[in-house]
Coordinates of C-alpha atoms (C1' of nucleotides) in Angstrom, one line a residue:
Chain A
M1 CA 120.2 93.8 108.9
T2 CA 123.0 92.8 106.5
V3 CA 125.9 95.1 108.0
T4 CA 126.7 94.9 111.7
P5 CA 127.9 98.0 113.8
E6 CA 131.6 96.6 113.8
D7 CA 131.6 96.3 109.9
D8 CA 130.8 99.7 108.8
F9 CA 129.2 101.9 111.5
A10 CA 128.0 104.5 109.2
Q11 CA 126.2 101.9 107.1
W12 CA 124.6 100.3 109.8
Y13 CA 123.2 103.6 111.1
Q14 CA 121.7 104.2 107.7
D15 CA 120.3 100.8 107.4
I16 CA 118.3 101.1 111.0
V17 CA 117.1 104.5 110.3
Q18 CA 115.5 102.9 106.8
K19 CA 114.5 99.5 107.7
A20 CA 113.1 100.3 111.1
Q21 CA 111.1 102.8 109.5
L22 CA 112.4 105.9 111.2
A23 CA 113.2 108.4 108.7
E24 CA 114.0 109.4 105.2
N25 CA 115.4 112.1 103.1
G26 CA 112.8 114.8 102.0
P27 CA 112.7 116.3 98.6
V28 CA 114.6 119.4 99.4
R29 CA 118.2 118.5 100.2
G30 CA 119.1 118.3 103.8
T31 CA 115.6 118.1 104.7
M32 CA 114.2 114.9 107.0
V33 CA 110.7 113.0 107.0
V34 CA 110.4 111.7 110.2
R35 CA 108.2 108.4 109.9
P36 CA 105.3 107.8 112.4
Y37 CA 107.4 105.2 114.4
A38 CA 110.3 107.6 115.3
W39 CA 108.1 110.5 115.9
R40 CA 106.2 108.6 118.4
I41 CA 109.8 108.3 120.2
W42 CA 110.1 112.1 119.8
E43 CA 106.7 112.6 121.5
L44 CA 107.6 110.7 124.6
M45 CA 110.9 112.3 124.8
Q46 CA 108.9 115.7 124.4
G47 CA 106.8 114.5 127.4
F48 CA 109.3 113.9 129.8
L49 CA 111.3 116.9 128.9
D50 CA 108.2 119.3 128.9
E51 CA 107.2 118.0 132.1
M52 CA 110.4 118.9 133.7
F53 CA 110.6 122.3 132.2
K54 CA 107.4 122.9 133.8
E55 CA 108.3 121.7 137.1
T56 CA 111.4 124.1 137.0
G57 CA 109.0 127.1 136.3
H58 CA 109.1 127.5 132.6
E59 CA 106.2 128.2 130.4
N60 CA 105.7 127.3 126.8
A61 CA 105.1 129.9 123.9
Y62 CA 105.6 129.9 120.2
F63 CA 107.7 132.6 118.2
P64 CA 107.7 133.0 114.4
L65 CA 109.5 131.0 112.2
L66 CA 110.7 134.3 110.1
I67 CA 112.9 136.8 111.7
P68 CA 114.0 140.2 110.3
Q69 CA 117.4 139.8 108.7
S70 CA 118.4 142.7 111.0
Y71 CA 117.9 140.9 113.8
I72 CA 120.4 138.4 113.4
T73 CA 123.1 141.0 112.6
R74 CA 122.6 142.8 115.9
E75 CA 124.9 140.5 117.9
A76 CA 128.5 140.2 116.4
D77 CA 129.4 136.9 117.5
H78 CA 125.8 135.6 116.8
I79 CA 125.9 136.7 113.3
E80 CA 129.6 135.5 112.8
G81 CA 128.7 132.2 113.9
F82 CA 125.3 131.7 111.8
A83 CA 125.9 133.8 108.8
P84 CA 126.9 130.7 106.9
E85 CA 124.2 128.5 107.7
L86 CA 121.3 131.1 107.3
W87 CA 118.1 130.3 104.6
T88 CA 116.7 133.5 103.8
V89 CA 113.3 134.3 102.4
T90 CA 113.3 137.1 100.0
Q91 CA 110.0 137.1 98.3
G92 CA 106.4 136.9 99.7
G93 CA 103.5 137.0 97.3
G94 CA 105.5 136.9 94.4
K95 CA 107.0 140.3 95.3
D96 CA 110.4 141.1 97.0
L97 CA 110.1 141.7 100.8
E98 CA 111.3 145.1 101.8
E99 CA 113.5 143.5 104.3
P100 CA 114.5 139.7 103.7
A101 CA 113.4 137.3 106.5
V102 CA 115.8 134.4 107.7
I103 CA 114.3 131.2 108.7
R104 CA 115.3 130.9 112.3
P105 CA 118.3 128.9 113.0
T106 CA 117.7 129.6 116.8
S107 CA 115.7 132.4 118.2
E108 CA 117.8 134.3 120.7
T109 CA 117.0 137.2 118.5
V110 CA 113.4 137.4 118.1
I111 CA 112.6 136.2 121.6
G112 CA 115.2 138.6 122.8
E113 CA 113.2 141.4 121.2
M114 CA 110.0 140.2 122.8
M115 CA 111.8 140.1 126.3
S116 CA 112.6 143.6 125.7
K117 CA 109.2 144.6 125.5
W118 CA 107.9 142.4 128.2
I119 CA 110.4 143.0 130.8
Q120 CA 110.2 146.2 132.7
T121 CA 111.3 145.8 136.7
H122 CA 112.9 143.3 138.6
R123 CA 109.6 142.0 139.3
D124 CA 109.3 140.7 135.9
L125 CA 112.3 138.5 136.6
P126 CA 113.0 135.6 136.0
L127 CA 111.4 135.0 132.8
L128 CA 111.3 131.7 131.9
L129 CA 110.2 130.7 128.3
N130 CA 110.7 127.5 126.5
Q131 CA 109.3 126.7 122.7
W132 CA 109.2 123.5 120.8
A133 CA 109.8 124.4 117.1
N134 CA 111.6 123.6 114.1
V135 CA 114.8 125.4 112.7
M136 CA 116.8 125.4 109.6
R137 CA 120.5 125.6 109.2
W138 CA 122.4 125.0 106.0
E139 CA 124.2 121.8 106.2
R140 CA 126.9 120.7 103.7
R141 CA 126.7 117.3 105.1
P142 CA 123.3 116.2 106.3
R143 CA 122.7 113.0 108.1
L144 CA 119.4 112.0 109.2
F145 CA 118.7 112.9 113.1
L146 CA 122.4 113.9 113.5
R147 CA 122.5 116.9 111.3
T148 CA 119.8 117.7 109.1
S149 CA 119.0 121.4 107.7
E150 CA 115.7 121.4 109.0
F151 CA 115.2 119.8 112.5
N152 CA 112.8 119.8 115.6
W153 CA 113.9 120.7 119.0
Q154 CA 113.0 122.6 122.2
E155 CA 114.7 126.0 123.0
G156 CA 114.6 127.5 126.5
H157 CA 115.1 131.2 126.8
T158 CA 115.5 132.7 130.2
A159 CA 116.1 136.4 131.5
H160 CA 117.6 137.0 135.1
V161 CA 118.5 140.1 137.3
D162 CA 122.0 139.1 137.5
K163 CA 124.9 136.4 136.8
A164 CA 124.4 134.1 139.7
D165 CA 120.6 133.7 138.9
A166 CA 121.4 133.0 135.2
M167 CA 123.9 130.8 135.8
E168 CA 122.3 128.6 138.2
E169 CA 119.5 128.6 135.7
T170 CA 122.0 127.5 132.9
L171 CA 123.3 124.5 135.1
R172 CA 119.9 123.6 136.6
M173 CA 118.6 122.8 132.8
L174 CA 122.0 121.2 132.1
D175 CA 120.9 118.9 135.1
V176 CA 117.6 118.4 133.7
Y177 CA 119.2 117.1 130.4
E178 CA 121.4 114.8 132.3
T179 CA 118.5 113.4 134.4
F180 CA 116.4 113.0 131.2
A181 CA 119.4 111.3 129.4
V182 CA 119.7 108.8 132.0
R183 CA 116.4 108.3 133.4
D184 CA 114.6 108.1 130.1
M185 CA 117.0 107.4 127.3
A186 CA 119.4 104.8 129.4
V187 CA 122.1 107.1 127.9
P188 CA 124.9 108.0 130.5
V189 CA 126.5 111.5 130.0
V190 CA 129.4 113.2 130.6
K191 CA 128.5 116.9 131.9
G192 CA 130.8 119.7 131.5
E193 CA 131.7 122.9 130.1
K194 CA 132.7 123.5 126.5
T195 CA 136.4 125.0 126.0
P196 CA 136.2 128.5 124.2
S197 CA 136.8 127.3 120.8
E198 CA 133.6 125.3 120.8
R199 CA 131.1 127.8 122.3
F200 CA 127.8 128.8 121.0
P201 CA 127.8 131.9 119.1
G202 CA 127.0 134.6 121.2
A203 CA 127.6 132.7 124.6
E204 CA 130.0 133.6 127.4
N205 CA 129.8 130.0 128.6
T206 CA 128.4 126.7 126.9
Y207 CA 127.8 123.6 128.7
T208 CA 127.1 120.2 127.3
I209 CA 126.0 116.7 127.9
E210 CA 128.2 114.2 125.9
G211 CA 127.2 110.7 125.4
M212 CA 129.4 107.8 124.0
M213 CA 128.2 106.0 120.9
R214 CA 129.0 102.3 120.2
D215 CA 131.8 103.3 117.7
G216 CA 133.3 105.3 120.4
K217 CA 132.6 108.6 119.1
A218 CA 130.9 111.4 121.1
L219 CA 127.7 112.8 120.4
Q220 CA 126.8 116.2 121.6
S221 CA 123.4 115.5 123.1
G222 CA 122.3 118.9 124.6
T223 CA 123.5 122.3 125.5
S224 CA 123.0 124.8 127.9
H225 CA 124.3 128.4 127.5
Y226 CA 124.9 131.3 129.7
L227 CA 124.8 134.3 127.3
G228 CA 125.8 137.0 129.9
T229 CA 124.3 140.3 128.7
K230 CA 125.4 140.0 125.3
F231 CA 121.7 139.7 123.7
A232 CA 120.4 142.1 126.5
E233 CA 122.6 144.7 124.9
A234 CA 122.0 143.8 121.7
F235 CA 118.0 143.7 122.1
D236 CA 117.8 146.3 125.0
I237 CA 116.3 143.7 127.4
T238 CA 116.7 145.8 130.6
Y239 CA 115.0 146.1 134.1
Q240 CA 114.5 148.5 136.8
S241 CA 116.1 147.5 139.9
R242 CA 115.0 147.9 143.4
E243 CA 117.6 150.8 143.5
N244 CA 115.8 152.5 140.7
Q245 CA 118.6 151.6 138.4
R246 CA 118.3 150.7 134.6
E247 CA 120.0 147.1 134.5
L248 CA 120.9 144.6 131.8
C249 CA 119.4 141.2 132.0
H250 CA 121.6 138.2 132.2
T251 CA 120.3 135.6 129.5
T252 CA 120.5 131.7 129.1
S253 CA 119.3 129.4 126.4
W254 CA 119.5 125.6 126.2
G255 CA 118.1 123.3 123.5
V256 CA 117.8 119.4 122.8
S257 CA 116.6 118.2 119.2
T258 CA 115.4 115.3 117.5
R259 CA 119.4 114.5 117.4
L260 CA 118.5 112.6 120.6
I261 CA 116.7 109.7 118.4
G262 CA 120.2 109.5 116.5
A263 CA 121.9 109.2 120.3
V264 CA 119.5 106.5 121.2
I265 CA 120.0 104.5 117.8
M266 CA 123.9 104.6 118.2
A267 CA 124.1 104.4 121.8
H268 CA 122.0 101.0 122.2
G269 CA 121.8 99.6 118.9
D270 CA 123.4 96.3 117.6
A271 CA 123.7 93.7 114.7
K272 CA 119.7 92.9 114.9
G273 CA 118.8 96.5 114.8
L274 CA 117.5 99.2 117.1
V275 CA 117.4 98.8 120.7
L276 CA 114.7 101.2 122.4
P277 CA 115.0 102.0 126.2
P278 CA 111.4 101.1 127.5
R279 CA 110.8 104.6 128.7
I280 CA 110.7 106.0 125.2
A281 CA 109.9 103.0 123.1
S282 CA 106.9 103.6 120.9
H283 CA 105.7 100.1 121.7
Q284 CA 107.1 98.6 125.0
V285 CA 105.6 95.2 124.8
V286 CA 104.3 93.8 121.3
F287 CA 102.2 90.4 121.4
V288 CA 102.9 88.2 118.5
P289 CA 99.8 85.7 118.7
V290 CA 100.3 82.0 116.9
M291 CA 97.9 80.2 115.3
A292 CA 95.6 82.5 115.6
H293 CA 94.0 81.7 112.4
K294 CA 93.2 78.3 113.6
A295 CA 92.7 79.4 117.4
P296 CA 91.0 82.8 117.3
E297 CA 91.0 82.4 121.2
V298 CA 94.7 83.3 120.9
A299 CA 94.2 86.5 119.4
D300 CA 91.0 87.4 121.8
E301 CA 93.6 86.4 124.8
A302 CA 96.4 88.7 123.5
D303 CA 94.1 91.6 122.9
R304 CA 92.5 91.1 126.6
L305 CA 96.2 91.0 128.2
A306 CA 97.3 93.9 126.0
K307 CA 94.0 96.0 127.4
E308 CA 95.3 95.0 131.0
L309 CA 98.8 96.2 130.3
K310 CA 97.6 99.4 128.9
A311 CA 95.2 100.1 132.0
A312 CA 98.5 99.7 133.9
G313 CA 100.1 102.2 131.9
V314 CA 102.2 99.9 129.7
R315 CA 102.4 100.8 125.8
A316 CA 101.1 97.4 124.6
H317 CA 100.6 96.3 121.0
V318 CA 99.2 93.3 119.4
D319 CA 100.6 92.1 116.0
H320 CA 97.6 91.1 114.3
R321 CA 99.3 91.3 110.8
D322 CA 99.0 88.1 108.4
Q323 CA 102.9 87.1 108.7
K324 CA 104.3 84.1 110.2
P325 CA 105.6 84.4 113.9
G326 CA 109.4 84.1 112.8
F327 CA 108.7 87.0 110.4
K328 CA 107.4 89.1 113.4
F329 CA 110.1 88.2 115.9
N330 CA 112.7 89.6 113.6
D331 CA 110.8 92.6 112.5
W332 CA 110.1 94.0 116.1
E333 CA 113.8 92.9 117.1
L334 CA 114.6 95.2 114.3
K335 CA 112.4 97.8 115.5
G336 CA 114.0 97.6 119.1
V337 CA 110.8 96.5 120.9
P338 CA 111.9 95.8 124.7
L339 CA 109.8 92.9 125.5
R340 CA 108.0 90.4 123.2
I341 CA 105.3 88.2 124.3
E342 CA 104.3 85.0 122.3
I343 CA 101.0 83.6 123.0
G344 CA 99.9 80.3 121.0
P345 CA 97.6 77.4 121.8
R346 CA 100.3 75.8 124.2
D347 CA 100.4 78.9 126.4
L348 CA 96.7 79.2 126.5
E349 CA 96.7 75.6 127.5
A350 CA 99.1 76.1 130.1
G351 CA 97.6 79.6 131.5
V352 CA 100.9 81.2 130.7
V353 CA 102.5 83.7 128.0
T354 CA 106.3 83.5 126.7
I355 CA 108.5 86.5 127.3
A356 CA 111.5 87.4 125.0
Q357 CA 113.7 90.3 125.9
R358 CA 115.4 92.2 123.3
L359 CA 118.4 92.2 124.6
G360 CA 120.6 91.0 127.8
H361 CA 118.8 87.5 128.5
D362 CA 120.3 85.2 125.9
D363 CA 121.8 81.8 125.8
E364 CA 125.3 80.9 124.8
Q365 CA 124.3 81.0 121.2
G366 CA 123.0 84.3 121.6
N367 CA 119.0 83.7 121.2
P368 CA 117.0 84.9 123.4
I369 CA 115.6 83.0 126.5
K370 CA 111.9 82.7 126.4
D371 CA 110.3 82.6 129.8
A372 CA 107.0 81.3 130.7
V373 CA 105.0 83.8 132.8
P374 CA 101.7 82.9 134.4
T375 CA 98.8 84.9 132.8
G376 CA 97.7 86.2 136.2
E377 CA 101.1 87.9 136.8
L378 CA 101.7 89.4 133.6
V379 CA 101.2 93.1 134.6
A380 CA 103.4 92.9 137.7
H381 CA 106.2 91.0 135.6
V382 CA 106.3 93.2 132.9
T383 CA 106.1 96.3 134.9
D384 CA 109.2 95.2 136.7
R385 CA 110.9 93.7 133.9
L386 CA 111.0 97.3 131.8
V387 CA 112.4 98.6 134.8
A388 CA 115.4 96.0 135.0
Y389 CA 115.6 96.4 131.3
H390 CA 116.2 99.8 131.6
D391 CA 118.5 99.2 134.4
F392 CA 120.4 96.8 132.2
L393 CA 120.8 99.1 129.1
L394 CA 122.1 102.1 131.3
Q395 CA 124.8 99.7 133.0
R396 CA 125.9 98.2 129.7
A397 CA 126.3 102.0 128.0
L398 CA 128.2 103.0 131.3
D399 CA 130.5 99.9 131.1
F400 CA 131.2 100.3 127.5
R401 CA 132.2 104.2 128.1
E402 CA 134.3 103.2 131.0
A403 CA 135.9 100.6 128.8
N404 CA 136.6 103.1 126.1
T405 CA 137.8 106.1 128.2
K406 CA 141.3 106.2 129.3
Q407 CA 143.6 108.8 131.0
V408 CA 146.3 109.7 128.9
D409 CA 149.6 111.5 129.4
N410 CA 151.4 111.3 126.2
W411 CA 151.1 111.9 122.4
D412 CA 151.2 108.2 121.1
D413 CA 148.6 107.0 123.6
F414 CA 146.6 109.8 123.0
V415 CA 146.5 109.1 119.0
A416 CA 145.9 105.2 120.0
Q417 CA 143.0 106.0 122.5
V418 CA 141.1 108.7 120.3
K419 CA 140.8 106.0 117.7
T420 CA 138.3 104.0 119.4
G421 CA 137.3 106.1 122.4
W422 CA 138.1 109.2 124.5
A423 CA 141.0 110.3 126.3
S424 CA 141.1 112.5 129.2
V425 CA 144.2 114.8 129.2
L426 CA 145.7 117.9 130.5
Y427 CA 146.4 120.2 127.8
D428 CA 147.4 124.0 127.6
G429 CA 143.8 125.1 126.6
T430 CA 145.2 127.0 123.4
E431 CA 143.4 126.6 120.0
E432 CA 146.6 126.1 118.4
T433 CA 147.0 122.8 120.4
E434 CA 143.4 121.9 119.7
Q435 CA 143.8 122.6 116.0
K436 CA 147.1 120.4 115.9
I437 CA 145.1 117.5 117.8
K438 CA 142.4 117.9 115.2
E439 CA 144.3 117.9 112.2
A440 CA 146.3 114.8 113.4
T441 CA 143.3 112.7 114.8
S442 CA 140.3 114.7 114.3
A443 CA 139.7 114.4 117.9
T444 CA 138.1 117.5 119.6
P445 CA 137.8 118.7 123.1
R446 CA 134.4 117.4 124.1
C447 CA 133.8 119.0 127.3
I448 CA 135.5 120.0 130.8
P449 CA 133.7 117.5 133.0
S450 CA 132.2 119.2 135.9
D451 CA 132.5 116.1 138.4
F452 CA 136.4 115.7 137.3
P453 CA 138.9 116.4 140.4
A454 CA 141.2 119.5 140.3
E455 CA 144.5 118.6 138.6
D456 CA 147.2 120.5 137.2
G457 CA 150.5 119.4 135.1
A458 CA 151.9 119.6 131.7
C459 CA 150.1 119.9 128.5
F460 CA 150.7 116.4 126.8
V461 CA 151.4 118.2 123.7
T462 CA 153.5 121.4 124.4
G463 CA 154.5 120.7 127.9
A464 CA 153.3 124.0 129.1
P465 CA 151.0 124.3 132.0
S466 CA 147.8 122.8 131.6
A467 CA 144.6 124.9 131.6
F468 CA 141.0 124.8 133.2
G469 CA 142.6 123.3 136.5
K470 CA 141.3 119.8 135.5
R471 CA 141.6 117.1 132.9
V472 CA 139.4 117.5 129.3
I473 CA 137.9 114.6 127.4
F474 CA 139.0 114.6 124.1
G475 CA 137.3 112.3 121.2
R476 CA 136.0 112.1 117.8
S477 CA 132.6 113.4 117.2
Y478 CA 129.4 113.4 115.6
Chain B
rC1 C1' 132.9 123.7 99.5
rG2 C1' 137.5 120.2 97.9
rG3 C1' 138.7 114.6 97.1
rC4 C1' 136.8 109.9 95.8
rG5 C1' 132.4 107.0 94.7
rU6 C1' 127.3 105.9 93.3
rG7 C1' 122.1 106.9 90.5
rU8 C1' 118.1 101.2 86.1
rG9 C1' 110.2 99.1 89.2
rG10 C1' 109.1 100.3 96.2
rC11 C1' 114.5 97.8 97.7
rC12 C1' 119.1 95.2 96.0
rU13 C1' 121.6 94.5 91.9
rA14 C1' 123.0 92.7 86.2
rG15 C1' 123.1 95.1 81.6
rC16 C1' 127.1 99.8 79.8
rU17 C1' 133.8 98.2 77.8
rU18 C1' 131.6 96.5 72.2
rG19 C1' 124.7 101.4 71.1
rG20 C1' 119.3 97.8 68.4
rU21 C1' 114.1 99.8 72.7
rA22 C1' 115.5 96.5 79.9
rA23 C1' 116.8 91.2 83.2
rG24 C1' 117.1 88.6 88.0
rG25 C1' 116.2 88.3 93.4
rC26 C1' 113.7 90.5 97.7
rG27 C1' 109.1 93.1 98.2
rC28 C1' 103.8 94.0 96.5
rC29 C1' 98.6 92.1 94.7
rU30 C1' 95.2 87.3 93.9
rC31 C1' 94.3 82.1 94.9
rG32 C1' 95.4 77.8 97.6
rU33 C1' 98.5 75.5 101.0
rU34 C1' 101.2 77.2 105.6
rU35 C1' 102.1 79.6 111.1
rG36 C1' 106.4 78.4 118.3
rG37 C1' 112.7 81.7 114.5
rG38 C1' 112.7 85.8 108.5
rA39 C1' 107.2 79.7 104.6
rC40 C1' 105.8 77.3 99.6
rG41 C1' 103.4 77.0 94.8
rA42 C1' 100.7 79.0 90.6
rG43 C1' 99.2 83.2 88.3
rG44 C1' 99.6 88.9 88.1
rA45 C1' 101.1 94.0 88.5
rG46 C1' 105.0 97.8 88.5
rA47 C1' 110.8 101.1 85.4
rU48 C1' 110.2 106.3 78.9
rC49 C1' 117.3 103.3 83.1
rG50 C1' 118.1 110.8 88.3
rC51 C1' 117.4 115.0 85.0
rU52 C1' 118.9 118.4 80.6
rG53 C1' 121.1 118.6 76.1
rG54 C1' 124.4 116.7 72.5
rU55 C1' 126.2 112.6 69.0
rU56 C1' 123.6 108.7 66.0
rC57 C1' 118.8 106.0 61.6
rG58 C1' 118.6 104.3 66.7
rA59 C1' 121.1 105.9 73.3
rA60 C1' 120.5 102.4 80.1
rU61 C1' 125.0 102.5 77.2
rC62 C1' 129.2 107.3 74.0
rC63 C1' 129.6 112.8 75.1
rA64 C1' 128.8 117.9 78.1
rG65 C1' 126.2 119.8 81.7
rU66 C1' 123.2 119.4 86.2
rC67 C1' 120.9 117.5 90.5
rA68 C1' 120.9 113.9 94.4
rC69 C1' 122.9 110.4 97.6
rG70 C1' 127.3 108.0 100.3
rC71 C1' 132.4 107.9 102.2
rC72 C1' 136.7 111.1 103.5
rG73 C1' 137.9 116.2 104.8
rA74 C1' 137.0 121.3 105.7
rC75 C1' 132.8 123.6 108.4
rC76 C1' 129.3 123.3 112.1
rA77 C1' 124.8 124.3 119.4

RNA sequence: CGGCGUGUGGCCUAGCUUGGUAAGGCGCCUCGUUUGGGACGAGGAGAUCGCUGGUUCGAAUCCAGUCACGCCGACCA
């Protein structure tokens, strides 16, 4: 790495993405090629999320990439929000299509259409679906992982008998996202509701988890929407109730995307490169054999120990490349591997291996402290160490966020605070005020945090009575 | 989409002002020596200079257009 995050965060981010071989631009503007090292991270993320989706009763299905253009226009707010972002297919087989098809920007419409066919009675509810898919939205200013024209995600779509049930689902899935962010990505998030101006097009309520990146900006990391009966009305999603009445379903949708990889990069990375939290690290442990060309038993021992670790459920990798150890140390640090194990003749002699941790276990010069661990204790040591390392990363991120979040009650403090972090404020909740704040500082309301205490007062901008009954977090965002 | 900037082997850059047929570093290949914090030597491969057109005897260089990328803004789950 030649640029530090402090020097130039945007450049640093791009360097990591390129040098750690995570992704690059595809040949069509705004598209992204995800390289194997990053796709593995996504697979691990998918694994944890999919398990939780299933535990909460959801089933995976798959719906078409192409949606009849007319579907998109059926819900007024939805089309208004997505019209500028649509990619449209007008030809097939060299002929103009009778009706152009849009490439899904999200699938509420096509899934709503199917739901209306599948749901007859209250006994069919709730209908709990999820799909893993790619979607496309025209983006004027693409950034790898954070905002690309095509991206991969999951989108959950559910239908319920009433508002209470749908709202419970909306908040349940928001909790799932929070659990995932904290437990698997070591990224603390603020959970809360979006203000009306930031709502998903077509939603009654939008909820979000917001993570703080190491430049103090917010990244919206997952959203969950209560859609009310808007899509049910547009797609005729109805059921017959116990009372033999025709009722509209209340629907929800919720999603997270490969943007989460961007969150991990920016929430944990440092001047040496990527820092991967162990639960989603492509390799949790990498062995670097030393002097293997002269002492073949070194490589054999590394292979044997890696096998032992794999049997214990640890993702271990042996770096057999023909490079000097120093090169490999730097390379794996750049790639964010949690633990590196050096093994050479000296270690073999002593019956130990030498372990270095990517972050948080350094001497005064900032060099990693290397610990000798007896070979027989390796599996237990690594297993414990990975858990402790996760906790360390989470705490570090939490400390950073707290150090960069302040309650402010006047304009000057606000302007200063959102330059480097988040401000929690009382404001009047109007779009005019939000606009004024945005124009002056480029900060926007991130969310109304669920766990903030009730509080009322005067808007720090206009002096009018504050809205939402509590403080709202403002910050610059991606 | 607006403003600014940048496009030269895989990567980073020099050359452009003053036109004459592309240079260096890193990386890559081969061989040898090396291996506990980014090795060294020797030999080698690799670019019609983003693209299109124009001016010219001749264009990386001048002109026009266009595409892509970056930053800021607008817009945006």
